[in-house]
Amino acid sequence: MSDNLPSRRSRMPVVATVFIFSVFAAAAYLSTKAPDVQRAEVRAGPPDVLKSPADIEAYAGKLRAHLEQQPDDARSWVLLARMQAELERFPQATQAYEKALALPSKVARDPLVWCEYADALGMAQGGKLAGKPRELIARALALDAHHPKALEMAGSAAYEQGNFEETLRYWRPLLATLGAGSREHRELTDAIARTERLAAAK
């Protein structure tokens, strides 16, 4: 992270890498109401063996086919959104998140899903979190005021706007959740120190 905040894609590993659900680990979100998908080759080979964009696209195609039959399966919409984001198809990812969160489902109470939606939307609008992405991050924090990814993103959004004191209000509590001596702890410590200097100068 630098004084000139880089894009979301380049910024994400600095703080939040440890918190982001892998698109493959997200297979747990696949609804038990998806027999067509579960009977496919994905069931024989779980998503964590998908190693190429072609593999991801093939699995995403099976999800889309399933969702044509069961459009109320919010968890499968989330998994599809994550796969679209993995393929850097951010407008499609945001559409899938919107569909998931519009349904009456537990996913709407998961702050991580709101953060992922905000991140995909931010990437779709040029890597910035201003506007609606910030509103989505606020929704995540309303669900869990201590959620690590929500704290990271809220701080990043404030940093983008030059609100350095506000940034610190999010990143300092986040630092306390990181293991001392870890790479993430060191990187966030450095980011906080730079932000403190900017806040003092401002």
PDB file of C-alpha atoms in Angstrom, residues 27-142:
ATOM      1  CA  ALA A  27     -17.994 -24.809  -2.531  1.00  0.00           C
ATOM      2  CA  ALA A  28     -19.544 -25.185   0.903  1.00  0.00           C
ATOM      3  CA  TYR A  29     -22.066 -22.580  -0.222  1.00  0.00           C
ATOM      4  CA  LEU A  30     -23.478 -24.933  -2.808  1.00  0.00           C
ATOM      5  CA  SER A  31     -27.043 -25.655  -1.815  1.00  0.00           C
ATOM      6  CA  THR A  32     -28.184 -29.155  -1.009  1.00  0.00           C
ATOM      7  CA  LYS A  33     -31.072 -28.348  -3.366  1.00  0.00           C
ATOM      8  CA  ALA A  34     -28.739 -28.638  -6.371  1.00  0.00           C
ATOM      9  CA  PRO A  35     -28.856 -32.331  -7.363  1.00  0.00           C
ATOM     10  CA  ASP A  36     -28.138 -31.657 -11.018  1.00  0.00           C
ATOM     11  CA  VAL A  37     -24.913 -29.899 -10.149  1.00  0.00           C
ATOM     12  CA  GLN A  38     -23.923 -32.349  -7.463  1.00  0.00           C
ATOM     13  CA  ARG A  39     -24.383 -35.294  -9.811  1.00  0.00           C
ATOM     14  CA  ALA A  40     -22.097 -33.694 -12.358  1.00  0.00           C
ATOM     15  CA  GLU A  41     -18.350 -34.140 -12.487  1.00  0.00           C
ATOM     16  CA  VAL A  42     -18.023 -31.440  -9.829  1.00  0.00           C
ATOM     17  CA  ARG A  43     -19.255 -33.993  -7.326  1.00  0.00           C
ATOM     18  CA  ALA A  44     -16.596 -36.498  -8.344  1.00  0.00           C
ATOM     19  CA  GLY A  45     -13.923 -33.809  -8.394  1.00  0.00           C
ATOM     20  CA  PRO A  46     -14.510 -31.052  -5.821  1.00  0.00           C
ATOM     21  CA  PRO A  47     -13.931 -27.431  -6.782  1.00  0.00           C
ATOM     22  CA  ASP A  48     -10.526 -27.301  -5.089  1.00  0.00           C
ATOM     23  CA  VAL A  49      -9.090 -29.322  -7.980  1.00  0.00           C
ATOM     24  CA  LEU A  50     -10.118 -26.677 -10.510  1.00  0.00           C
ATOM     25  CA  LYS A  51      -6.834 -25.172 -11.610  1.00  0.00           C
ATOM     26  CA  SER A  52      -7.435 -23.314 -14.859  1.00  0.00           C
ATOM     27  CA  PRO A  53      -9.866 -20.694 -16.166  1.00  0.00           C
ATOM     28  CA  ALA A  54     -11.314 -23.393 -18.417  1.00  0.00           C
ATOM     29  CA  ASP A  55     -12.038 -25.579 -15.378  1.00  0.00           C
ATOM     30  CA  ILE A  56     -13.700 -22.690 -13.600  1.00  0.00           C
ATOM     31  CA  GLU A  57     -15.740 -21.789 -16.668  1.00  0.00           C
ATOM     32  CA  ALA A  58     -16.930 -25.368 -17.059  1.00  0.00           C
ATOM     33  CA  TYR A  59     -18.076 -25.518 -13.450  1.00  0.00           C
ATOM     34  CA  ALA A  60     -19.689 -22.078 -13.771  1.00  0.00           C
ATOM     35  CA  GLY A  61     -21.618 -23.365 -16.776  1.00  0.00           C
ATOM     36  CA  LYS A  62     -23.048 -26.174 -14.669  1.00  0.00           C
ATOM     37  CA  LEU A  63     -24.071 -23.658 -12.027  1.00  0.00           C
ATOM     38  CA  ARG A  64     -25.795 -21.479 -14.604  1.00  0.00           C
ATOM     39  CA  ALA A  65     -27.697 -24.493 -15.911  1.00  0.00           C
ATOM     40  CA  HIS A  66     -28.744 -25.367 -12.372  1.00  0.00           C
ATOM     41  CA  LEU A  67     -29.836 -21.806 -11.657  1.00  0.00           C
ATOM     42  CA  GLU A  68     -32.043 -21.772 -14.726  1.00  0.00           C
ATOM     43  CA  GLN A  69     -33.990 -24.545 -13.014  1.00  0.00           C
ATOM     44  CA  GLN A  70     -33.708 -23.228  -9.468  1.00  0.00           C
ATOM     45  CA  PRO A  71     -33.262 -19.442  -9.574  1.00  0.00           C
ATOM     46  CA  ASP A  72     -34.082 -19.173  -5.861  1.00  0.00           C
ATOM     47  CA  ASP A  73     -30.878 -20.979  -4.848  1.00  0.00           C
ATOM     48  CA  ALA A  74     -29.027 -18.055  -3.262  1.00  0.00           C
ATOM     49  CA  ARG A  75     -25.987 -20.082  -2.312  1.00  0.00           C
ATOM     50  CA  SER A  76     -25.385 -21.172  -5.876  1.00  0.00           C
ATOM     51  CA  TRP A  77     -25.693 -17.556  -7.003  1.00  0.00           C
ATOM     52  CA  VAL A  78     -22.942 -16.668  -4.527  1.00  0.00           C
ATOM     53  CA  LEU A  79     -20.715 -19.457  -5.797  1.00  0.00           C
ATOM     54  CA  LEU A  80     -21.316 -18.367  -9.392  1.00  0.00           C
ATOM     55  CA  ALA A  81     -20.487 -14.772  -8.426  1.00  0.00           C
ATOM     56  CA  ARG A  82     -17.214 -15.882  -6.873  1.00  0.00           C
ATOM     57  CA  MET A  83     -16.282 -17.797  -9.992  1.00  0.00           C
ATOM     58  CA  GLN A  84     -17.074 -14.817 -12.198  1.00  0.00           C
ATOM     59  CA  ALA A  85     -14.889 -12.656  -9.958  1.00  0.00           C
ATOM     60  CA  GLU A  86     -12.102 -15.229 -10.175  1.00  0.00           C
ATOM     61  CA  LEU A  87     -12.332 -14.891 -13.949  1.00  0.00           C
ATOM     62  CA  GLU A  88     -12.279 -11.079 -13.516  1.00  0.00           C
ATOM     63  CA  ARG A  89     -15.766 -10.742 -14.985  1.00  0.00           C
ATOM     64  CA  PHE A  90     -16.782  -8.199 -12.411  1.00  0.00           C
ATOM     65  CA  PRO A  91     -20.040  -6.898 -13.942  1.00  0.00           C
ATOM     66  CA  GLN A  92     -21.313 -10.484 -14.171  1.00  0.00           C
ATOM     67  CA  ALA A  93     -20.147 -11.135 -10.621  1.00  0.00           C
ATOM     68  CA  THR A  94     -22.037  -8.131  -9.303  1.00  0.00           C
ATOM     69  CA  GLN A  95     -25.200  -9.279 -11.071  1.00  0.00           C
ATOM     70  CA  ALA A  96     -24.922 -12.698  -9.450  1.00  0.00           C
ATOM     71  CA  TYR A  97     -24.368 -11.162  -6.006  1.00  0.00           C
ATOM     72  CA  GLU A  98     -27.410  -8.949  -6.514  1.00  0.00           C
ATOM     73  CA  LYS A  99     -29.558 -11.960  -7.315  1.00  0.00           C
ATOM     74  CA  ALA A 100     -28.247 -13.858  -4.276  1.00  0.00           C
ATOM     75  CA  LEU A 101     -28.823 -11.015  -1.847  1.00  0.00           C
ATOM     76  CA  ALA A 102     -32.294 -10.262  -3.163  1.00  0.00           C
ATOM     77  CA  LEU A 103     -33.478 -13.720  -2.091  1.00  0.00           C
ATOM     78  CA  PRO A 104     -34.728 -14.632   1.394  1.00  0.00           C
ATOM     79  CA  SER A 105     -31.731 -16.646   2.487  1.00  0.00           C
ATOM     80  CA  LYS A 106     -28.995 -16.897   5.104  1.00  0.00           C
ATOM     81  CA  VAL A 107     -26.501 -15.462   2.645  1.00  0.00           C
ATOM     82  CA  ALA A 108     -28.089 -12.034   3.129  1.00  0.00           C
ATOM     83  CA  ARG A 109     -26.987 -12.228   6.767  1.00  0.00           C
ATOM     84  CA  ASP A 110     -23.380 -13.070   5.888  1.00  0.00           C
ATOM     85  CA  PRO A 111     -21.122  -9.975   6.047  1.00  0.00           C
ATOM     86  CA  LEU A 112     -18.539 -11.688   3.854  1.00  0.00           C
ATOM     87  CA  VAL A 113     -20.999 -11.863   0.945  1.00  0.00           C
ATOM     88  CA  TRP A 114     -21.736  -8.143   1.242  1.00  0.00           C
ATOM     89  CA  CYS A 115     -17.988  -7.444   1.248  1.00  0.00           C
ATOM     90  CA  GLU A 116     -17.433  -9.595  -1.803  1.00  0.00           C
ATOM     91  CA  TYR A 117     -20.279  -7.828  -3.576  1.00  0.00           C
ATOM     92  CA  ALA A 118     -18.721  -4.466  -2.697  1.00  0.00           C
ATOM     93  CA  ASP A 119     -15.329  -5.618  -3.935  1.00  0.00           C
ATOM     94  CA  ALA A 120     -16.696  -6.909  -7.249  1.00  0.00           C
ATOM     95  CA  LEU A 121     -18.692  -3.716  -7.761  1.00  0.00           C
ATOM     96  CA  GLY A 122     -15.632  -1.637  -6.917  1.00  0.00           C
ATOM     97  CA  MET A 123     -13.577  -3.514  -9.483  1.00  0.00           C
ATOM     98  CA  ALA A 124     -16.371  -3.080 -12.047  1.00  0.00           C
ATOM     99  CA  GLN A 125     -16.189   0.691 -11.549  1.00  0.00           C
ATOM    100  CA  GLY A 126     -12.458   0.997 -12.014  1.00  0.00           C
ATOM    101  CA  GLY A 127     -11.117  -0.277  -8.698  1.00  0.00           C
ATOM    102  CA  LYS A 128     -12.781   2.357  -6.518  1.00  0.00           C
ATOM    103  CA  LEU A 129     -14.983   1.844  -3.477  1.00  0.00           C
ATOM    104  CA  ALA A 130     -16.747   5.206  -3.567  1.00  0.00           C
ATOM    105  CA  GLY A 131     -20.518   5.233  -3.866  1.00  0.00           C
ATOM    106  CA  LYS A 132     -22.516   2.043  -3.635  1.00  0.00           C
ATOM    107  CA  PRO A 133     -19.555  -0.183  -2.641  1.00  0.00           C
ATOM    108  CA  ARG A 134     -19.192   1.885   0.538  1.00  0.00           C
ATOM    109  CA  GLU A 135     -22.878   1.396   1.250  1.00  0.00           C
ATOM    110  CA  LEU A 136     -22.454  -2.359   0.897  1.00  0.00           C
ATOM    111  CA  ILE A 137     -19.469  -2.329   3.241  1.00  0.00           C
ATOM    112  CA  ALA A 138     -21.605  -0.457   5.764  1.00  0.00           C
ATOM    113  CA  ARG A 139     -24.188  -3.228   5.483  1.00  0.00           C
ATOM    114  CA  ALA A 140     -21.481  -5.763   6.274  1.00  0.00           C
ATOM    115  CA  LEU A 141     -20.358  -3.801   9.325  1.00  0.00           C
ATOM    116  CA  ALA A 142     -23.950  -3.505  10.502  1.00  0.00           C
TER     117      ALA A 142
END
